[in-house]
PDB file of C-alpha atoms in Angstrom:
ATOM      1  CA  UNK A  18      96.083 100.654  75.965  1.00  0.00           C
ATOM      2  CA  UNK A  19      99.913 101.358  75.070  1.00  0.00           C
ATOM      3  CA  UNK A  20      99.471 100.072  71.452  1.00  0.00           C
ATOM      4  CA  UNK A  21      96.798 102.861  71.088  1.00  0.00           C
ATOM      5  CA  UNK A  22      99.123 105.371  72.607  1.00  0.00           C
ATOM      6  CA  UNK A  23     101.696 104.411  70.323  1.00  0.00           C
ATOM      7  CA  UNK A  24      99.162 104.869  67.240  1.00  0.00           C
ATOM      8  CA  UNK A  25      98.845 108.494  68.179  1.00  0.00           C
ATOM      9  CA  UNK A  26     102.052 109.579  69.704  1.00  0.00           C
ATOM     10  CA  UNK A  27     105.293 110.192  67.827  1.00  0.00           C
ATOM     11  CA  UNK A  28     108.739 109.155  69.446  1.00  0.00           C
ATOM     12  CA  UNK A  29     109.681 112.524  70.669  1.00  0.00           C
ATOM     13  CA  UNK A  30     106.245 113.087  72.285  1.00  0.00           C
ATOM     14  CA  UNK A  31     106.154 109.357  73.484  1.00  0.00           C
ATOM     15  CA  UNK A  32     109.761 109.895  75.395  1.00  0.00           C
ATOM     16  CA  UNK A  33     107.873 112.909  77.035  1.00  0.00           C
ATOM     17  CA  UNK A  34     104.514 111.429  77.735  1.00  0.00           C
ATOM     18  CA  UNK A  35     104.931 107.680  78.745  1.00  0.00           C
ATOM     19  CA  UNK A  36     106.179 108.446  82.102  1.00  0.00           C
ATOM     20  CA  UNK A  37     103.468 110.795  83.297  1.00  0.00           C
ATOM     21  CA  UNK A  38     100.601 108.516  81.895  1.00  0.00           C
ATOM     22  CA  UNK A  39     102.259 105.635  83.728  1.00  0.00           C
ATOM     23  CA  UNK A  40     101.402 107.628  86.748  1.00  0.00           C
ATOM     24  CA  UNK A  41      97.902 106.257  86.223  1.00  0.00           C
ATOM     25  CA  UNK A  42      98.923 102.630  86.545  1.00  0.00           C
ATOM     26  CA  UNK A  43     101.165 103.487  89.696  1.00  0.00           C
ATOM     27  CA  UNK A  44      98.054 105.225  91.332  1.00  0.00           C
ATOM     28  CA  UNK A  45      95.866 102.127  90.692  1.00  0.00           C
ATOM     29  CA  UNK A  46      98.713  99.882  92.228  1.00  0.00           C
ATOM     30  CA  UNK A  47      98.730 101.791  95.410  1.00  0.00           C
ATOM     31  CA  UNK A  48      95.248 101.973  95.913  1.00  0.00           C
ATOM     32  CA  UNK A  49      95.229  98.001  95.278  1.00  0.00           C
ATOM     33  CA  UNK A  50      98.008  97.248  97.526  1.00  0.00           C
ATOM     34  CA  UNK A  51      96.201  99.658 100.447  1.00  0.00           C
ATOM     35  CA  UNK A  52      92.921  97.744  99.748  1.00  0.00           C
ATOM     36  CA  UNK A  53      94.880  94.298 100.041  1.00  0.00           C
ATOM     37  CA  UNK A  54      96.331  95.697 103.375  1.00  0.00           C
ATOM     38  CA  UNK A  55      92.957  96.803 104.753  1.00  0.00           C
ATOM     39  CA  UNK A  56      91.282  93.456 103.878  1.00  0.00           C
ATOM     40  CA  UNK A  57      94.116  91.156 104.984  1.00  0.00           C
ATOM     41  CA  UNK A  58      92.924  92.783 108.308  1.00  0.00           C
ATOM     42  CA  UNK A  59      89.236  92.705 108.148  1.00  0.00           C
ATOM     43  CA  UNK A  60      87.971  90.276 105.712  1.00  0.00           C
ATOM     44  CA  UNK A  61      89.183  86.772 107.119  1.00  0.00           C
ATOM     45  CA  UNK A  62      86.893  87.309 109.975  1.00  0.00           C
ATOM     46  CA  UNK A  63      83.970  87.651 107.255  1.00  0.00           C
ATOM     47  CA  UNK A  64      82.163  84.954 105.398  1.00  0.00           C
ATOM     48  CA  UNK A  65      82.407  85.520 101.559  1.00  0.00           C
ATOM     49  CA  UNK A  66      85.728  87.412 101.294  1.00  0.00           C
ATOM     50  CA  UNK A  67      86.462  85.857  97.943  1.00  0.00           C
ATOM     51  CA  UNK A  68      83.060  86.776  96.439  1.00  0.00           C
ATOM     52  CA  UNK A  69      83.859  90.475  97.763  1.00  0.00           C
ATOM     53  CA  UNK A  70      87.229  90.551  96.110  1.00  0.00           C
ATOM     54  CA  UNK A  71      85.728  88.940  92.956  1.00  0.00           C
ATOM     55  CA  UNK A  72      82.804  91.654  92.949  1.00  0.00           C
ATOM     56  CA  UNK A  73      85.236  94.762  93.302  1.00  0.00           C
ATOM     57  CA  UNK A  74      87.884  93.408  90.778  1.00  0.00           C
ATOM     58  CA  UNK A  75      85.074  93.337  88.111  1.00  0.00           C
ATOM     59  CA  UNK A  76      83.427  96.550  89.152  1.00  0.00           C
ATOM     60  CA  UNK A  77      87.269  98.319  88.478  1.00  0.00           C
ATOM     61  CA  UNK A  78      87.334  96.123  85.091  1.00  0.00           C
ATOM     62  CA  UNK A  79      84.416  97.580  84.039  1.00  0.00           C
ATOM     63  CA  UNK A  80      85.306 101.017  84.816  1.00  0.00           C
ATOM     64  CA  UNK A  81      88.801 100.403  82.754  1.00  0.00           C
ATOM     65  CA  UNK A  82      86.763  99.483  79.568  1.00  0.00           C
ATOM     66  CA  UNK A  83      84.270 102.325  79.705  1.00  0.00           C
ATOM     67  CA  UNK A  84      87.460 104.624  79.787  1.00  0.00           C
ATOM     68  CA  UNK A  85      89.285 102.937  77.157  1.00  0.00           C
ATOM     69  CA  UNK A  86      85.810 103.429  75.061  1.00  0.00           C
ATOM     70  CA  UNK A  87      86.002 107.133  76.031  1.00  0.00           C
ATOM     71  CA  UNK A  88      89.640 107.545  75.158  1.00  0.00           C
ATOM     72  CA  UNK A  89      88.940 105.752  71.535  1.00  0.00           C
ATOM     73  CA  UNK A  90      86.201 108.259  70.756  1.00  0.00           C
ATOM     74  CA  UNK A  91      88.538 111.499  71.554  1.00  0.00           C
ATOM     75  CA  UNK A  92      91.424 109.660  69.905  1.00  0.00           C
ATOM     76  CA  UNK A  93      91.652 111.895  67.010  1.00  0.00           C
ATOM     77  CA  UNK A  94      91.564 114.828  68.890  1.00  0.00           C
ATOM     78  CA  UNK A  95      94.690 113.759  70.850  1.00  0.00           C
ATOM     79  CA  UNK A  96      96.745 112.572  68.027  1.00  0.00           C
ATOM     80  CA  UNK A  97     100.149 113.503  67.253  1.00  0.00           C
ATOM     81  CA  UNK A  98     100.169 115.783  64.036  1.00  0.00           C
ATOM     82  CA  UNK A  99     103.197 113.871  62.609  1.00  0.00           C
ATOM     83  CA  UNK A 100     101.245 110.037  63.305  1.00  0.00           C
ATOM     84  CA  UNK A 101      98.237 111.560  61.610  1.00  0.00           C
ATOM     85  CA  UNK A 102      96.602 108.435  59.526  1.00  0.00           C
ATOM     86  CA  UNK A 103      93.651 108.377  57.078  1.00  0.00           C
ATOM     87  CA  UNK A 104      90.479 107.500  59.160  1.00  0.00           C
ATOM     88  CA  UNK A 105      89.777 104.960  56.324  1.00  0.00           C
ATOM     89  CA  UNK A 106      92.973 103.316  56.855  1.00  0.00           C
ATOM     90  CA  UNK A 107      92.695 103.436  60.347  1.00  0.00           C
ATOM     91  CA  UNK A 108      89.187 101.719  60.616  1.00  0.00           C
ATOM     92  CA  UNK A 109      90.162  99.005  58.405  1.00  0.00           C
ATOM     93  CA  UNK A 110      91.297  95.550  59.660  1.00  0.00           C
ATOM     94  CA  UNK A 111      94.969  95.287  59.906  1.00  0.00           C
ATOM     95  CA  UNK A 112      95.128  91.954  58.101  1.00  0.00           C
ATOM     96  CA  UNK A 113      97.702  89.082  58.222  1.00  0.00           C
ATOM     97  CA  UNK A 114      97.661  85.756  59.667  1.00  0.00           C
ATOM     98  CA  UNK A 115      97.799  84.398  63.228  1.00  0.00           C
ATOM     99  CA  UNK A 116     101.389  83.864  63.013  1.00  0.00           C
ATOM    100  CA  UNK A 117     102.216  86.990  61.414  1.00  0.00           C
ATOM    101  CA  UNK A 118     103.722  88.489  64.630  1.00  0.00           C
ATOM    102  CA  UNK A 119     106.246  85.515  64.819  1.00  0.00           C
ATOM    103  CA  UNK A 120     107.259  85.852  61.132  1.00  0.00           C
ATOM    104  CA  UNK A 121     107.828  90.025  61.755  1.00  0.00           C
ATOM    105  CA  UNK A 122     109.742  89.082  64.838  1.00  0.00           C
ATOM    106  CA  UNK A 123     112.133  86.485  63.013  1.00  0.00           C
ATOM    107  CA  UNK A 124     112.467  88.953  59.958  1.00  0.00           C
ATOM    108  CA  UNK A 125     113.273  92.095  61.909  1.00  0.00           C
ATOM    109  CA  UNK A 126     116.298  92.670  64.217  1.00  0.00           C
ATOM    110  CA  UNK A 127     114.967  95.082  65.726  1.00  0.00           C
ATOM    111  CA  UNK A 128     111.794  93.240  67.136  1.00  0.00           C
ATOM    112  CA  UNK A 129     114.313  90.180  67.565  1.00  0.00           C
ATOM    113  CA  UNK A 130     116.130  92.360  69.930  1.00  0.00           C
ATOM    114  CA  UNK A 131     112.941  93.644  71.851  1.00  0.00           C
ATOM    115  CA  UNK A 132     112.006  89.951  71.961  1.00  0.00           C
ATOM    116  CA  UNK A 133     115.096  88.766  73.534  1.00  0.00           C
ATOM    117  CA  UNK A 134     114.872  91.534  76.043  1.00  0.00           C
ATOM    118  CA  UNK A 135     111.550  90.301  77.131  1.00  0.00           C
ATOM    119  CA  UNK A 136     112.717  86.624  77.268  1.00  0.00           C
ATOM    120  CA  UNK A 137     115.517  87.568  79.634  1.00  0.00           C
ATOM    121  CA  UNK A 138     113.483  89.795  81.837  1.00  0.00           C
ATOM    122  CA  UNK A 139     110.530  87.332  82.135  1.00  0.00           C
ATOM    123  CA  UNK A 140     113.189  84.413  82.622  1.00  0.00           C
ATOM    124  CA  UNK A 141     114.885  86.311  85.697  1.00  0.00           C
ATOM    125  CA  UNK A 142     111.520  87.164  87.343  1.00  0.00           C
ATOM    126  CA  UNK A 143     110.674  83.844  88.165  1.00  0.00           C
ATOM    127  CA  UNK A 144     114.216  82.964  89.610  1.00  0.00           C
ATOM    128  CA  UNK A 145     114.144  86.158  92.016  1.00  0.00           C
ATOM    129  CA  UNK A 146     110.600  85.452  92.882  1.00  0.00           C
ATOM    130  CA  UNK A 147     111.558  81.779  93.624  1.00  0.00           C
ATOM    131  CA  UNK A 148     114.458  82.565  96.147  1.00  0.00           C
ATOM    132  CA  UNK A 149     111.941  85.036  97.845  1.00  0.00           C
ATOM    133  CA  UNK A 150     109.788  82.587  98.359  1.00  0.00           C
ATOM    134  CA  UNK A 151     112.331  80.672 100.273  1.00  0.00           C
ATOM    135  CA  UNK A 152     113.247  83.436 102.504  1.00  0.00           C
ATOM    136  CA  UNK A 153     109.734  84.581 103.146  1.00  0.00           C
ATOM    137  CA  UNK A 154     108.845  81.265 104.252  1.00  0.00           C
ATOM    138  CA  UNK A 155     111.537  81.102 106.733  1.00  0.00           C
ATOM    139  CA  UNK A 156     110.819  85.005 108.146  1.00  0.00           C
ATOM    140  CA  UNK A 157     106.951  84.541 108.461  1.00  0.00           C
ATOM    141  CA  UNK A 158     104.849  81.752 110.172  1.00  0.00           C
ATOM    142  CA  UNK A 159     101.374  82.999 109.088  1.00  0.00           C
ATOM    143  CA  UNK A 160      99.825  84.051 105.593  1.00  0.00           C
ATOM    144  CA  UNK A 161      97.913  86.812 107.168  1.00  0.00           C
ATOM    145  CA  UNK A 162     101.106  88.515 108.060  1.00  0.00           C
ATOM    146  CA  UNK A 163     103.067  87.394 104.694  1.00  0.00           C
ATOM    147  CA  UNK A 164     100.338  89.314 103.172  1.00  0.00           C
ATOM    148  CA  UNK A 165     100.629  92.421 105.050  1.00  0.00           C
ATOM    149  CA  UNK A 166     104.324  92.512 104.331  1.00  0.00           C
ATOM    150  CA  UNK A 167     103.739  92.130 100.857  1.00  0.00           C
ATOM    151  CA  UNK A 168     101.296  95.115 100.859  1.00  0.00           C
ATOM    152  CA  UNK A 169     103.706  97.379 102.335  1.00  0.00           C
ATOM    153  CA  UNK A 170     106.310  96.466 100.298  1.00  0.00           C
ATOM    154  CA  UNK A 171     103.773  97.012  97.081  1.00  0.00           C
ATOM    155  CA  UNK A 172     102.714 100.628  98.624  1.00  0.00           C
ATOM    156  CA  UNK A 173     106.421 101.643  99.279  1.00  0.00           C
ATOM    157  CA  UNK A 174     107.427 100.301  95.550  1.00  0.00           C
ATOM    158  CA  UNK A 175     104.325 102.285  94.013  1.00  0.00           C
ATOM    159  CA  UNK A 176     105.244 105.544  95.988  1.00  0.00           C
ATOM    160  CA  UNK A 177     108.787 105.430  94.824  1.00  0.00           C
ATOM    161  CA  UNK A 178     107.647 104.409  91.058  1.00  0.00           C
ATOM    162  CA  UNK A 179     105.424 107.472  91.292  1.00  0.00           C
ATOM    163  CA  UNK A 180     108.034 109.949  92.021  1.00  0.00           C
ATOM    164  CA  UNK A 181     110.331 108.398  89.519  1.00  0.00           C
ATOM    165  CA  UNK A 182     107.658 108.721  86.690  1.00  0.00           C
ATOM    166  CA  UNK A 183     106.511 112.155  87.600  1.00  0.00           C
ATOM    167  CA  UNK A 184     110.012 113.599  88.009  1.00  0.00           C
ATOM    168  CA  UNK A 185     112.638 111.680  86.138  1.00  0.00           C
ATOM    169  CA  UNK A 186     111.404 109.187  83.538  1.00  0.00           C
ATOM    170  CA  UNK A 187     110.591 111.981  80.872  1.00  0.00           C
ATOM    171  CA  UNK A 188     113.824 113.271  81.697  1.00  0.00           C
ATOM    172  CA  UNK A 189     115.601 110.041  81.458  1.00  0.00           C
ATOM    173  CA  UNK A 190     114.392 109.012  78.499  1.00  0.00           C
ATOM    174  CA  UNK A 191     114.881 112.508  76.613  1.00  0.00           C
ATOM    175  CA  UNK A 192     118.389 113.341  77.871  1.00  0.00           C
ATOM    176  CA  UNK A 193     119.953 110.015  78.520  1.00  0.00           C
ATOM    177  CA  UNK A 194     118.234 107.737  75.838  1.00  0.00           C
ATOM    178  CA  UNK A 195     115.877 104.369  75.480  1.00  0.00           C
ATOM    179  CA  UNK A 196     118.892 102.170  75.843  1.00  0.00           C
ATOM    180  CA  UNK A 197     120.240 103.183  79.342  1.00  0.00           C
ATOM    181  CA  UNK A 198     116.953 103.281  80.438  1.00  0.00           C
ATOM    182  CA  UNK A 199     116.464  99.535  79.127  1.00  0.00           C
ATOM    183  CA  UNK A 200     119.376  98.684  80.932  1.00  0.00           C
ATOM    184  CA  UNK A 201     118.233  99.934  84.295  1.00  0.00           C
ATOM    185  CA  UNK A 202     116.385  96.421  85.045  1.00  0.00           C
ATOM    186  CA  UNK A 203     119.237  93.884  83.860  1.00  0.00           C
ATOM    187  CA  UNK A 204     121.714  95.906  85.870  1.00  0.00           C
ATOM    188  CA  UNK A 205     119.442  95.908  89.185  1.00  0.00           C
ATOM    189  CA  UNK A 206     118.675  92.125  88.673  1.00  0.00           C
ATOM    190  CA  UNK A 207     122.366  91.385  88.466  1.00  0.00           C
ATOM    191  CA  UNK A 208     123.295  93.290  91.403  1.00  0.00           C
ATOM    192  CA  UNK A 209     120.108  91.881  93.462  1.00  0.00           C
ATOM    193  CA  UNK A 210     121.264  87.999  92.249  1.00  0.00           C
ATOM    194  CA  UNK A 211     124.657  88.958  93.759  1.00  0.00           C
ATOM    195  CA  UNK A 212     123.372  90.508  97.173  1.00  0.00           C
ATOM    196  CA  UNK A 213     120.920  87.928  97.941  1.00  0.00           C
ATOM    197  CA  UNK A 214     123.694  85.215  97.297  1.00  0.00           C
ATOM    198  CA  UNK A 215     125.975  86.986  99.782  1.00  0.00           C
ATOM    199  CA  UNK A 216     123.136  87.653 102.285  1.00  0.00           C
ATOM    200  CA  UNK A 217     119.880  86.198 101.700  1.00  0.00           C
ATOM    201  CA  UNK A 218     118.010  88.253 104.223  1.00  0.00           C
ATOM    202  CA  UNK A 219     114.654  89.600 104.310  1.00  0.00           C
ATOM    203  CA  UNK A 220     116.036  93.019 104.285  1.00  0.00           C
ATOM    204  CA  UNK A 221     117.842  92.483 100.998  1.00  0.00           C
ATOM    205  CA  UNK A 222     114.918  90.803  99.242  1.00  0.00           C
ATOM    206  CA  UNK A 223     112.729  93.829 100.387  1.00  0.00           C
ATOM    207  CA  UNK A 224     115.379  96.566  98.938  1.00  0.00           C
ATOM    208  CA  UNK A 225     116.024  94.773  95.736  1.00  0.00           C
ATOM    209  CA  UNK A 226     112.340  93.925  95.236  1.00  0.00           C
ATOM    210  CA  UNK A 227     111.443  97.479  95.378  1.00  0.00           C
ATOM    211  CA  UNK A 228     114.492  98.658  93.425  1.00  0.00           C
ATOM    212  CA  UNK A 229     113.777  96.176  90.454  1.00  0.00           C
ATOM    213  CA  UNK A 230     110.280  96.886  90.126  1.00  0.00           C
ATOM    214  CA  UNK A 231     110.889 100.754  90.322  1.00  0.00           C
ATOM    215  CA  UNK A 232     113.630 100.228  87.802  1.00  0.00           C
ATOM    216  CA  UNK A 233     110.876  98.432  85.729  1.00  0.00           C
ATOM    217  CA  UNK A 234     107.825 100.644  85.857  1.00  0.00           C
ATOM    218  CA  UNK A 235     109.670 103.745  86.031  1.00  0.00           C
ATOM    219  CA  UNK A 236     112.195 103.497  83.355  1.00  0.00           C
ATOM    220  CA  UNK A 237     112.342 100.236  81.339  1.00  0.00           C
ATOM    221  CA  UNK A 238     108.852  99.424  80.661  1.00  0.00           C
ATOM    222  CA  UNK A 239     108.167 103.153  79.329  1.00  0.00           C
ATOM    223  CA  UNK A 240     111.323 102.734  77.138  1.00  0.00           C
ATOM    224  CA  UNK A 241     110.193  99.655  75.817  1.00  0.00           C
ATOM    225  CA  UNK A 242     106.354 101.054  75.261  1.00  0.00           C
ATOM    226  CA  UNK A 243     108.280 103.854  73.182  1.00  0.00           C
ATOM    227  CA  UNK A 244     110.137 101.560  70.852  1.00  0.00           C
ATOM    228  CA  UNK A 245     106.962 100.651  69.246  1.00  0.00           C
ATOM    229  CA  UNK A 246     106.197 104.281  68.167  1.00  0.00           C
ATOM    230  CA  UNK A 247     108.201 103.674  65.186  1.00  0.00           C
ATOM    231  CA  UNK A 248     106.660 100.234  64.124  1.00  0.00           C
ATOM    232  CA  UNK A 249     103.645  99.411  61.860  1.00  0.00           C
ATOM    233  CA  UNK A 250     100.189  98.568  63.105  1.00  0.00           C
ATOM    234  CA  UNK A 251     100.888  94.864  62.726  1.00  0.00           C
ATOM    235  CA  UNK A 252     103.988  94.911  64.628  1.00  0.00           C
ATOM    236  CA  UNK A 253     102.102  96.926  67.648  1.00  0.00           C
ATOM    237  CA  UNK A 254      99.376  94.531  67.659  1.00  0.00           C
ATOM    238  CA  UNK A 255     100.798  91.237  66.623  1.00  0.00           C
ATOM    239  CA  UNK A 256     104.655  90.935  67.166  1.00  0.00           C
ATOM    240  CA  UNK A 257     104.350  92.992  70.431  1.00  0.00           C
ATOM    241  CA  UNK A 258     102.199  90.028  71.784  1.00  0.00           C
TER     242      UNK A 258
END
């Protein structure tokens, strides 16, 4: 999805629109956390709860597929004039080998920087999750109460992220720049680890979980997606993955 957006948006337009577009993902996440919160209370008493979850997930995925196909049909009308590509060229296969993405990352300092940023981010995430798991295990006795707590944290996170995407993301990207937006998650993560080291409490865990995910989905991820508006098609669909 974001690769297709990068195909049609120039850099300036992407910095303006990635925030509002990301609102859709946040609204979906809010709906998901709300459903999980209610289901944690209602479905355990019913037989076949996992089947209900599976059917609901499949139905929502089918809706996404249909929306993606509709977007593909209208993509030319939504295209930024500065990024317009010849239709014949667009319909042609990208080409290249399976390992072409790795080769592009190795040769390009720009792509190498993006790759290292993602590696550092995904390395910090499980470390913070592992520390949180220890705190959660000591704080809650049952899985049901723990699920409700996570659902409420998700709902709060998504509500704050929604406000950030609506009123701040585009302004930060356009006026402050992509670099500071990318730095938001590393800064919050560093502070979070220091705070949890000093006070490994449930409150500290909840606070920094919310702040870190808000920084990720409200600032750093939109900025990261905007980085690929200036790359080739092969880099968008191979090096990015």
